[in-house]
């Protein structure tokens, strides 16, 4: 469909998604190709890069309320839409009751995190075998950003995963990357999750909404390059929580 809407060569298509709400993002976005060609904005969070004379090219995405991002994209003539998360900045509009987490960590680190709240949990519909490209599960309410955390009931640590096709009316989802373990339907729990990045100044800004408890435990994985750190930290509802994670 995206190819049919333009008469010149499509190099790459991307889709911007709000990492906090899961909604498409387009308003107030400024995107620049640093490798030539031009950009065309479409409805519903889609952006097209046209006539880029490079197999791999760099773009810069800027917004008044999201973190600025520089991304390297591979030209594929629109074969697969690249999903890009936009992470809230301190200028992001807060709703009543939102909980803020901010602090410092190693620049460039990826943070994935979740709360184990039964209200938004999911459950496997069928057993999952390690390496399978799809997973089948039921969830309560909206899927949000499409990131989930899965673990065995008897274990503390599990793994995060992302699913495609969030808008489809289905309970079977294609995975961006296969899971590293087997999971049995009767012994597995799934919770909605989010992610963000630490900027070049070593600062991060996270948002949580609709917390049911005054004090909750935030579960997270913080990683950069080949190094990852799992842990938990206490979060107070409706407050600005300051955290300093490992910087060295």
Coordinates of N, CA and C in Angstrom, one line a residue:
X1 N 0.8 -1.2 0.0 CA 0.0 0.0 0.0 C 0.9 1.3 0.0
X2 N 1.9 1.3 0.8 CA 2.8 2.4 0.9 C 3.5 2.7 -0.5
X3 N 3.9 1.6 -1.2 CA 4.5 1.7 -2.5 C 3.6 2.3 -3.5
X4 N 2.3 2.0 -3.4 CA 1.3 2.5 -4.4 C 1.1 4.0 -4.2
X5 N 1.4 4.6 -3.1 CA 1.1 6.0 -2.8 C 2.1 6.9 -3.4
X6 N 3.2 6.4 -3.8 CA 4.3 7.3 -4.4 C 4.8 6.7 -5.7
X7 N 5.1 7.6 -6.6 CA 5.6 7.3 -7.9 C 7.1 7.3 -8.1
X8 N 7.8 7.6 -7.0 CA 9.2 7.5 -7.1 C 9.8 6.5 -6.2
X9 N 11.1 6.2 -6.2 CA 11.6 5.0 -5.5 C 11.5 5.2 -4.0
X10 N 10.9 4.2 -3.4 CA 10.9 4.2 -1.9 C 12.1 3.4 -1.4
X11 N 12.9 4.1 -0.5 CA 14.1 3.5 0.0 C 13.8 2.7 1.3
X12 N 12.9 3.4 2.2 CA 12.6 2.8 3.5 C 11.4 3.4 4.1
X13 N 10.6 2.6 4.8 CA 9.4 3.1 5.5 C 9.6 2.9 7.0
X14 N 9.2 3.9 7.8 CA 9.3 3.7 9.3 C 8.0 4.1 9.9
X15 N 7.7 3.5 11.1 CA 6.5 3.8 11.8 C 6.9 4.2 13.2
X16 N 6.5 5.4 13.6 CA 6.9 5.9 15.0 C 5.8 5.6 16.0
X17 N 6.2 5.1 17.1 CA 5.3 4.7 18.2 C 5.7 5.3 19.5
X18 N 4.7 5.9 20.3 CA 5.0 6.4 21.6 C 5.3 5.2 22.5
X19 N 6.5 5.2 23.1 CA 6.9 4.1 24.0 C 6.1 4.1 25.3
X20 N 5.5 5.1 25.7 CA 4.7 5.2 26.9 C 3.2 4.7 26.7
X21 N 2.6 5.2 25.7 CA 1.2 4.9 25.4 C 1.0 3.8 24.4
X22 N 2.0 3.6 23.5 CA 1.8 2.7 22.4 C 1.1 3.3 21.2
X23 N 0.7 4.5 21.2 CA 0.0 5.2 20.1 C 1.0 5.6 19.0
X24 N 0.5 5.7 17.8 CA 1.3 6.2 16.7 C 1.7 7.7 16.9
X25 N 2.8 8.1 16.5 CA 3.3 9.5 16.7 C 3.6 10.1 15.3
X26 N 3.1 11.4 15.2 CA 3.4 12.1 14.0 C 3.4 13.6 14.2
X27 N 2.6 14.1 15.1 CA 2.5 15.6 15.4 C 3.8 16.1 16.0
X28 N 4.3 17.2 15.5 CA 5.5 17.8 16.0 C 6.8 17.2 15.7
X29 N 6.8 16.1 14.9 CA 8.0 15.4 14.6 C 8.7 16.0 13.5
X30 N 10.1 16.1 13.6 CA 11.0 16.6 12.6 C 12.0 15.5 12.3
X31 N 12.0 15.1 11.1 CA 13.0 14.0 10.7 C 13.8 14.5 9.6
X32 N 15.2 14.3 9.7 CA 16.1 14.7 8.7 C 16.9 13.5 8.3
X33 N 17.1 13.3 7.0 CA 18.0 12.3 6.5 C 19.4 12.9 6.4
X34 N 20.3 12.3 7.0 CA 21.7 12.9 7.0 C 22.5 12.3 5.8
X35 N 21.8 11.5 5.0 CA 22.5 10.8 3.9 C 21.9 11.0 2.5
X36 N 21.2 12.2 2.4 CA 20.6 12.5 1.1 C 19.2 11.9 1.0
X37 N 18.6 12.1 -0.2 CA 17.2 11.7 -0.5 C 16.3 12.7 0.2
X38 N 15.0 12.3 0.3 CA 14.0 13.2 1.0 C 13.0 12.3 1.7
X39 N 12.3 13.0 2.6 CA 11.3 12.3 3.5 C 9.9 12.8 3.2
X40 N 9.0 11.9 3.2 CA 7.6 12.2 3.0 C 6.8 11.6 4.2
X41 N 5.9 12.5 4.8 CA 5.1 12.1 5.9 C 3.8 11.6 5.5
X42 N 3.4 10.4 6.0 CA 2.1 9.8 5.8 C 1.2 9.8 7.0
X43 N -0.1 9.4 6.9 CA -1.0 9.4 8.0 C -0.6 8.3 9.0
X44 N -1.0 8.4 10.2 CA -0.9 7.3 11.2 C 0.5 7.0 11.7
X45 N 1.4 8.0 11.7 CA 2.8 7.7 12.2 C 3.8 7.1 11.2
X46 N 3.4 7.1 9.9 CA 4.3 6.5 8.9 C 5.1 7.6 8.2
X47 N 6.4 7.4 8.0 CA 7.2 8.3 7.3 C 8.0 7.5 6.2
X48 N 8.1 8.0 5.0 CA 8.8 7.4 3.9 C 10.1 8.1 3.5
X49 N 11.1 7.4 3.3 CA 12.4 7.9 2.8 C 12.5 7.6 1.3
X50 N 12.7 8.6 0.5 CA 12.7 8.4 -1.0 C 14.0 8.7 -1.6
X51 N 14.4 7.9 -2.6 CA 15.6 8.1 -3.4 C 16.8 8.4 -2.6
X52 N 17.1 7.6 -1.6 CA 18.3 7.7 -0.8 C 19.4 6.9 -1.5
X53 N 20.5 7.5 -1.9 CA 21.5 6.8 -2.7 C 22.5 6.1 -1.8
X54 N 22.1 5.3 -0.9 CA 22.9 4.5 0.0 C 22.2 3.3 0.5
X55 N 22.9 2.2 0.7 CA 22.3 1.0 1.2 C 22.1 1.1 2.7
X56 N 22.8 2.0 3.4 CA 22.6 2.2 4.8 C 22.7 3.7 5.0
X57 N 21.8 4.3 5.7 CA 21.8 5.7 5.9 C 21.3 6.1 7.3
X58 N 21.7 7.4 7.7 CA 21.5 7.9 9.0 C 20.3 8.9 9.0
X59 N 19.5 8.9 10.0 CA 18.4 9.9 10.1 C 18.5 10.4 11.6
X60 N 17.9 11.6 11.7 CA 17.8 12.2 13.0 C 16.3 12.6 13.2
X61 N 15.8 12.2 14.4 CA 14.4 12.4 14.7 C 14.3 13.3 15.9
X62 N 13.6 14.4 15.8 CA 13.5 15.4 16.8 C 12.0 15.7 17.1
X63 N 11.7 16.1 18.4 CA 10.4 16.4 18.8 C 10.4 17.3 20.1
X64 N 9.5 18.2 20.3 CA 9.4 19.0 21.5 C 9.2 18.2 22.8
X65 N 8.6 17.0 22.7 CA 8.3 16.2 23.9 C 8.9 14.9 24.0
X66 N 9.6 14.4 23.0 CA 10.3 13.1 23.0 C 11.8 13.3 22.9
X67 N 12.6 12.3 23.4 CA 14.0 12.3 23.2 C 14.4 12.4 21.7
X68 N 15.4 13.1 21.4 CA 15.9 13.1 20.0 C 16.7 11.8 19.8
X69 N 16.6 11.3 18.6 CA 17.2 10.0 18.3 C 17.9 10.1 16.9
X70 N 19.1 9.5 16.9 CA 19.8 9.2 15.6 C 19.8 7.7 15.3
X71 N 19.4 7.4 14.1 CA 19.2 6.0 13.8 C 19.9 5.7 12.4
X72 N 20.4 4.5 12.3 CA 20.9 3.9 11.1 C 19.9 3.0 10.5
X73 N 19.5 3.2 9.3 CA 18.5 2.4 8.6 C 19.1 1.7 7.4
X74 N 18.6 0.5 7.1 CA 19.1 -0.2 5.9 C 18.0 -0.1 4.8
X75 N 18.4 0.3 3.6 CA 17.4 0.4 2.5 C 16.9 -0.9 2.2
X76 N 15.6 -1.0 2.0 CA 15.0 -2.3 1.6 C 13.8 -2.1 0.7
X77 N 13.7 -0.9 0.1 CA 12.6 -0.5 -0.9 C 11.2 -0.7 -0.3
X78 N 11.1 -0.6 1.0 CA 9.8 -0.7 1.7 C 9.3 -2.1 1.9
X79 N 10.2 -3.1 1.9 CA 9.8 -4.5 2.1 C 9.2 -4.6 3.5
X80 N 9.9 -4.1 4.5 CA 9.5 -4.2 5.9 C 9.5 -2.8 6.5
X81 N 8.4 -2.5 7.2 CA 8.3 -1.2 7.9 C 9.1 -1.3 9.2
X82 N 10.0 -0.3 9.4 CA 10.8 -0.3 10.6 C 10.0 0.5 11.7
X83 N 9.8 -0.2 12.8 CA 9.1 0.4 14.0 C 10.1 1.1 14.9
X84 N 9.9 2.4 15.1 CA 10.8 3.2 16.0 C 10.0 3.7 17.2
X85 N 10.5 3.4 18.4 CA 9.9 3.9 19.6 C 10.4 5.4 19.8
X86 N 9.4 6.2 20.2 CA 9.8 7.6 20.7 C 9.6 7.6 22.2
X87 N 10.8 8.0 22.9 CA 10.8 7.9 24.3 C 10.5 9.3 24.9
X88 N 9.6 9.4 25.9 CA 9.2 10.7 26.5 C 10.5 11.4 27.1
X89 N 10.5 12.7 27.0 CA 11.5 13.5 27.6 C 10.8 14.3 28.8
X90 N 11.6 15.0 29.6 CA 11.0 15.8 30.7 C 9.9 16.8 30.3
X91 N 9.8 17.1 29.0 CA 8.8 18.0 28.5 C 7.5 17.3 28.1
X92 N 7.5 16.0 28.3 CA 6.3 15.2 27.9 C 5.1 15.6 28.9
X93 N 3.9 15.9 28.3 CA 2.8 16.3 29.2 C 2.4 15.1 30.1
X94 N 2.3 15.5 31.4 CA 2.0 14.5 32.4 C 0.5 14.5 32.7
X95 N -0.1 13.3 33.0 CA -1.5 13.2 33.4 C -1.5 13.1 34.9
X96 N -2.6 13.4 35.5 CA -2.8 13.3 37.0 C -2.5 11.9 37.4
X97 N -1.6 11.7 38.3 CA -1.3 10.4 38.9 C -0.2 9.7 38.2
X98 N 0.4 10.2 37.1 CA 1.6 9.6 36.5 C 2.7 9.6 37.4
X99 N 3.5 8.6 37.3 CA 4.7 8.4 38.1 C 6.0 8.6 37.3
X100 N 6.9 9.4 37.7 CA 8.1 9.7 37.0 C 9.3 9.0 37.6
X101 N 10.2 8.5 36.7 CA 11.4 7.9 37.2 C 12.5 8.6 36.4
X102 N 13.5 9.1 37.0 CA 14.6 9.8 36.3 C 15.9 9.6 37.1
X103 N 17.0 9.7 36.4 CA 18.3 9.5 37.0 C 19.4 9.4 36.0
X104 N 20.4 8.6 36.4 CA 21.6 8.5 35.6 C 22.0 7.0 35.5
X105 N 22.6 6.8 34.3 CA 23.2 5.5 34.0 C 24.2 5.6 32.9
X106 N 24.8 4.6 32.4 CA 25.8 4.6 31.4 C 25.2 5.1 30.1
X107 N 25.7 6.2 29.4 CA 25.1 6.6 28.1 C 25.0 5.5 27.1
X108 N 23.9 5.6 26.4 CA 23.6 4.6 25.4 C 23.0 3.3 25.9
X109 N 22.8 3.2 27.2 CA 22.2 1.9 27.7 C 20.7 1.9 27.3
X110 N 20.2 0.6 27.1 CA 18.8 0.4 26.9 C 18.2 -0.1 28.2
X111 N 17.1 0.5 28.6 CA 16.4 0.1 29.8 C 15.0 -0.5 29.4
X112 N 14.8 -1.7 29.9 CA 13.5 -2.4 29.7 C 13.0 -2.6 31.2
X113 N 11.7 -2.4 31.4 CA 11.2 -2.4 32.8 C 9.7 -2.8 32.8
X114 N 9.3 -3.3 33.9 CA 7.9 -3.7 34.1 C 7.5 -3.7 35.6
X115 N 6.2 -3.7 35.8 CA 5.7 -3.9 37.2 C 4.8 -5.1 37.1
X116 N 4.9 -6.0 38.1 CA 4.1 -7.2 38.1 C 2.7 -7.0 38.7
X117 N 1.9 -6.3 37.9 CA 0.5 -6.0 38.3 C -0.5 -7.0 37.6
X118 N -1.2 -7.7 38.4 CA -2.1 -8.7 37.9 C -3.2 -8.2 37.0
X119 N -3.5 -6.9 37.2 CA -4.6 -6.3 36.3 C -4.3 -6.3 34.9
X120 N -3.0 -6.1 34.5 CA -2.6 -6.0 33.1 C -1.9 -7.2 32.6
X121 N -1.9 -8.3 33.4 CA -1.1 -9.5 33.0 C -1.7 -10.2 31.9
X122 N -0.9 -11.1 31.3 CA -1.3 -11.9 30.2 C -1.1 -13.4 30.6
X123 N -1.6 -14.3 29.8 CA -1.3 -15.7 30.0 C -1.2 -16.4 28.6
X124 N -0.3 -17.4 28.6 CA -0.1 -18.2 27.4 C -1.4 -19.0 27.1
X125 N -1.7 -19.1 25.8 CA -2.8 -19.9 25.3 C -2.3 -21.3 25.0
X126 N -1.1 -21.3 24.5 CA -0.5 -22.6 24.2 C 1.0 -22.6 24.6
X127 N 1.6 -23.8 24.8 CA 3.0 -23.8 25.1 C 3.9 -23.2 24.1
X128 N 5.0 -22.6 24.5 CA 5.9 -22.0 23.6 C 7.2 -22.8 23.6
X129 N 7.7 -23.1 22.4 CA 9.0 -23.8 22.2 C 10.1 -22.9 21.8
X130 N 11.2 -23.0 22.5 CA 12.4 -22.1 22.2 C 12.7 -22.0 20.7
X131 N 12.8 -20.7 20.3 CA 13.1 -20.5 18.9 C 12.0 -20.3 17.9
X132 N 10.7 -20.5 18.4 CA 9.6 -20.4 17.5 C 9.4 -18.9 17.2
X133 N 8.9 -18.6 15.9 CA 8.8 -17.2 15.5 C 7.5 -16.5 16.0
X134 N 6.6 -17.3 16.6 CA 5.3 -16.7 17.0 C 5.0 -17.2 18.4
X135 N 4.2 -16.4 19.1 CA 3.7 -16.7 20.4 C 2.2 -16.5 20.5
X136 N 1.5 -17.3 21.3 CA 0.1 -17.1 21.4 C -0.3 -16.9 22.9
X137 N -0.8 -15.7 23.2 CA -1.2 -15.4 24.5 C -2.4 -14.4 24.6
X138 N -3.1 -14.4 25.7 CA -4.2 -13.5 26.0 C -3.8 -12.4 27.0
X139 N -4.2 -11.2 26.7 CA -3.9 -10.1 27.6 C -5.2 -9.3 28.0
X140 N -5.1 -8.7 29.1 CA -6.2 -7.8 29.6 C -6.0 -6.4 29.1
X141 N -6.9 -5.8 28.4 CA -6.8 -4.4 28.0 C -5.8 -4.2 26.8
X142 N -5.3 -3.0 26.7 CA -4.5 -2.6 25.6 C -3.1 -3.2 25.7
X143 N -2.5 -3.3 24.5 CA -1.1 -3.9 24.5 C 0.0 -2.9 24.7
X144 N -0.4 -1.6 24.7 CA 0.6 -0.5 24.9 C 1.7 -0.5 23.9
X145 N 2.9 -0.5 24.3 CA 4.0 -0.4 23.4 C 4.4 -1.7 22.7
X146 N 3.7 -2.8 23.1 CA 4.0 -4.1 22.4 C 5.2 -4.8 23.0
X147 N 5.7 -4.4 24.1 CA 6.8 -5.0 24.8 C 6.3 -5.8 26.0
X148 N 6.7 -7.0 26.2 CA 6.2 -7.8 27.3 C 7.4 -8.5 28.1
X149 N 7.1 -8.9 29.3 CA 8.1 -9.7 30.1 C 7.4 -11.0 30.4
X150 N 8.2 -12.1 30.1 CA 7.7 -13.4 30.4 C 8.6 -14.2 31.3
X151 N 8.1 -14.9 32.2 CA 8.9 -15.7 33.1 C 8.1 -16.9 33.6
X152 N 8.8 -17.9 34.1 CA 8.2 -19.0 34.8 C 7.8 -18.6 36.2
X153 N 6.6 -19.1 36.6 CA 6.1 -18.6 37.9 C 7.0 -18.8 39.1
X154 N 7.9 -19.8 39.0 CA 8.8 -20.1 40.1 C 10.1 -19.4 40.0
X155 N 10.3 -18.6 39.0 CA 11.6 -17.9 38.8 C 11.3 -16.4 38.9
X156 N 12.4 -15.7 39.3 CA 12.3 -14.2 39.5 C 12.7 -13.5 38.2
X157 N 13.6 -14.0 37.4 CA 14.1 -13.4 36.2 C 13.6 -14.2 35.0
X158 N 13.1 -13.4 34.0 CA 12.6 -14.0 32.7 C 13.3 -13.3 31.6
X159 N 12.5 -13.0 30.5 CA 13.1 -12.2 29.4 C 12.0 -11.3 28.8
X160 N 12.5 -10.2 28.2 CA 11.6 -9.3 27.5 C 11.5 -9.7 26.0
X161 N 10.3 -9.4 25.4 CA 10.1 -9.6 24.0 C 9.1 -8.6 23.4
X162 N 9.3 -8.4 22.1 CA 8.4 -7.5 21.4 C 7.6 -8.3 20.3
X163 N 6.3 -7.8 20.1 CA 5.5 -8.5 19.2 C 5.1 -7.5 18.1
X164 N 4.7 -8.1 16.9 CA 4.3 -7.3 15.8 C 2.8 -7.3 15.7
X165 N 2.2 -6.5 14.8 CA 0.8 -6.6 14.4 C -0.1 -6.3 15.6
X166 N 0.1 -5.3 16.4 CA -0.7 -5.0 17.6 C -2.1 -4.7 17.3
X167 N -2.4 -4.1 16.1 CA -3.7 -3.7 15.8 C -4.6 -4.8 15.3
X168 N -4.1 -6.0 15.0 CA -4.9 -7.1 14.5 C -5.7 -7.7 15.7
X169 N -6.9 -8.2 15.3 CA -7.8 -8.9 16.3 C -7.4 -10.3 16.4
X170 N -6.3 -10.6 17.1 CA -5.7 -11.9 17.2 C -5.1 -12.1 18.5
X171 N -4.9 -13.4 18.9 CA -4.2 -13.7 20.1 C -2.9 -14.4 19.8
X172 N -2.5 -14.4 18.5 CA -1.2 -15.0 18.1 C -0.4 -13.9 17.4
X173 N 0.8 -13.8 17.9 CA 1.7 -12.6 17.5 C 3.0 -13.1 17.0
X174 N 3.4 -12.4 15.9 CA 4.8 -12.6 15.4 C 5.8 -11.9 16.3
X175 N 6.9 -12.6 16.6 CA 8.0 -12.0 17.4 C 9.0 -11.3 16.6
X176 N 9.6 -10.2 17.1 CA 10.7 -9.6 16.4 C 12.0 -10.4 16.6
X177 N 12.0 -11.2 17.7 CA 13.2 -12.1 17.9 C 12.6 -13.3 18.8
X178 N 13.0 -14.5 18.4 CA 12.5 -15.6 19.1 C 13.0 -15.6 20.6
X179 N 12.2 -16.2 21.4 CA 12.5 -16.3 22.9 C 13.6 -17.4 23.1
X180 N 14.4 -17.2 24.1 CA 15.5 -18.0 24.4 C 15.2 -19.3 25.2
X181 N 14.0 -19.5 25.7 CA 13.6 -20.6 26.5 C 12.3 -21.2 26.1
X182 N 12.0 -22.4 26.6 CA 10.6 -23.0 26.5 C 9.8 -22.4 27.6
X183 N 8.5 -22.2 27.3 CA 7.5 -21.8 28.3 C 6.3 -22.6 28.3
X184 N 5.9 -23.2 29.4 CA 4.7 -24.0 29.5 C 3.5 -23.1 29.9
X185 N 2.3 -23.4 29.3 CA 1.1 -22.6 29.6 C 0.8 -22.5 31.0
X186 N 0.9 -23.6 31.7 CA 0.4 -23.7 33.1 C 1.4 -23.0 34.1
X187 N 2.7 -22.9 33.7 CA 3.7 -22.4 34.6 C 4.3 -21.0 34.2
X188 N 3.6 -20.2 33.5 CA 4.1 -19.0 32.9 C 3.3 -17.8 33.2
X189 N 3.9 -16.6 33.5 CA 3.2 -15.4 33.7 C 3.8 -14.4 32.7
X190 N 3.0 -13.4 32.2 CA 3.4 -12.4 31.3 C 2.9 -11.1 31.8
X191 N 3.7 -10.0 31.7 CA 3.4 -8.7 32.1 C 3.7 -7.7 31.1
X192 N 2.9 -6.6 30.9 CA 3.3 -5.6 29.9 C 4.5 -4.8 30.4
X193 N 5.3 -4.4 29.5 CA 6.6 -3.7 29.8 C 6.8 -2.5 28.9
X194 N 7.8 -1.7 29.2 CA 8.2 -0.6 28.5 C 9.7 -0.6 28.3
X195 N 10.2 0.4 27.5 CA 11.6 0.5 27.3 C 12.0 2.0 27.1
X196 N 13.2 2.4 27.3 CA 13.8 3.7 27.0 C 15.3 3.6 26.9
X197 N 15.9 4.7 26.6 CA 17.3 4.7 26.4 C 17.9 5.8 27.3
X198 N 19.2 5.7 27.6 CA 20.0 6.7 28.3 C 20.6 7.6 27.3
X199 N 20.5 8.9 27.4 CA 21.0 9.8 26.4 C 22.5 10.0 26.6
X200 N 23.1 10.8 25.7 CA 24.6 11.0 25.7 C 25.1 11.6 26.9
X201 N 24.2 12.3 27.7 CA 24.6 12.9 29.0 C 24.5 11.9 30.1
X202 N 24.1 10.7 29.8 CA 23.9 9.7 30.9 C 22.6 9.9 31.7
X203 N 21.6 10.6 31.1 CA 20.4 10.8 31.8 C 19.2 10.0 31.2
X204 N 18.3 9.6 32.0 CA 17.1 8.9 31.5 C 15.9 9.4 32.2
X205 N 14.7 9.2 31.5 CA 13.5 9.7 32.0 C 12.4 8.6 31.6
X206 N 11.7 8.1 32.6 CA 10.8 7.0 32.4 C 9.4 7.5 33.0
X207 N 8.3 7.0 32.4 CA 7.0 7.3 32.9 C 6.2 6.0 33.2
X208 N 5.4 6.0 34.2 CA 4.5 4.9 34.6 C 3.2 5.5 34.9
X209 N 2.1 4.8 34.5 CA 0.8 5.3 34.7 C -0.1 4.3 35.4
X210 N -1.2 4.7 36.1 CA -2.2 3.8 36.6 C -1.6 2.8 37.6
X211 N -0.7 3.2 38.5 CA -0.2 2.3 39.5 C -1.3 2.1 40.6
X212 N -1.4 0.8 41.0 CA -2.5 0.4 41.9 C -2.0 0.5 43.4
X213 N -0.7 0.5 43.6 CA -0.2 0.5 45.0 C 0.6 1.8 45.2
X214 N 0.6 2.2 46.5 CA 1.4 3.4 46.9 C 2.9 3.1 46.7
X215 N 3.3 1.9 46.9 CA 4.7 1.5 46.7 C 4.8 0.3 45.9
X216 N 5.5 0.3 44.8 CA 5.6 -0.8 43.9 C 7.1 -1.2 43.6
X217 N 7.4 -2.4 43.2 CA 8.7 -2.8 42.8 C 8.9 -2.8 41.3
X218 N 9.8 -2.0 40.8 CA 10.1 -1.9 39.4 C 11.1 -2.9 39.1
X219 N 10.8 -3.8 38.2 CA 11.8 -4.8 37.7 C 12.4 -4.3 36.4
X220 N 13.7 -4.5 36.2 CA 14.3 -3.9 35.0 C 15.5 -4.7 34.6
X221 N 15.9 -4.4 33.3 CA 17.2 -4.9 32.8 C 17.8 -3.7 32.1
X222 N 19.0 -3.4 32.5 CA 19.8 -2.3 32.0 C 21.0 -2.8 31.2
X223 N 21.1 -2.5 29.9 CA 22.2 -3.1 29.2 C 22.8 -2.1 28.2
X224 N 24.1 -2.3 27.9 CA 24.8 -1.6 26.9 C 25.9 -2.6 26.3
X225 N 26.1 -2.6 25.0 CA 27.0 -3.5 24.4 C 26.7 -5.0 24.8
X226 N 27.7 -5.6 25.4 CA 27.5 -7.0 25.9 C 27.3 -7.1 27.4
X227 N 27.0 -6.0 28.0 CA 26.8 -6.0 29.5 C 25.4 -5.8 29.8
X228 N 24.8 -6.6 30.7 CA 23.4 -6.4 31.2 C 23.3 -6.5 32.7
X229 N 22.4 -5.8 33.3 CA 22.2 -5.8 34.7 C 20.7 -6.0 35.0
X230 N 20.3 -7.0 35.7 CA 19.0 -7.2 36.2 C 18.8 -6.7 37.6
X231 N 17.6 -6.2 37.9 CA 17.4 -5.8 39.3 C 16.0 -5.3 39.5
X232 N 15.8 -4.8 40.8 CA 14.5 -4.2 41.2 C 14.8 -3.0 42.0
X233 N 13.8 -2.1 41.9 CA 14.0 -0.8 42.7 C 12.6 -0.4 43.2
X234 N 12.5 0.3 44.3 CA 11.2 0.7 44.9 C 10.7 2.0 44.2
X235 N 9.5 2.0 43.9 CA 8.9 3.2 43.2 C 7.7 3.7 44.0
X236 N 7.6 5.0 44.2 CA 6.4 5.6 44.9 C 5.5 6.2 43.9
X237 N 4.2 5.8 44.0 CA 3.2 6.2 43.1 C 3.0 7.8 43.1
X238 N 2.9 8.3 41.9 CA 2.6 9.8 41.7 C 3.7 10.7 42.1
X239 N 4.9 10.2 42.3 CA 6.0 11.0 42.7 C 7.1 11.0 41.6
X240 N 8.1 11.9 41.8 CA 9.3 11.8 40.9 C 10.4 11.0 41.7
X241 N 10.7 9.8 41.1 CA 11.6 8.9 41.8 C 13.0 9.1 41.1
X242 N 14.0 9.3 41.9 CA 15.4 9.5 41.4 C 16.2 8.3 41.7
X243 N 16.9 7.8 40.6 CA 17.6 6.6 40.7 C 19.0 6.8 40.0
X244 N 20.0 6.3 40.6 CA 21.3 6.3 39.9 C 21.8 4.9 39.7
X245 N 21.8 4.4 38.5 CA 22.3 3.1 38.2 C 23.8 3.2 37.8
X246 N 24.4 2.0 37.6 CA 25.8 1.9 37.4 C 26.2 2.7 36.2
X247 N 27.3 3.6 36.3 CA 27.7 4.4 35.2 C 29.0 4.0 34.6
X248 N 29.8 3.3 35.4 CA 31.2 2.9 34.9 C 31.1 1.7 34.1

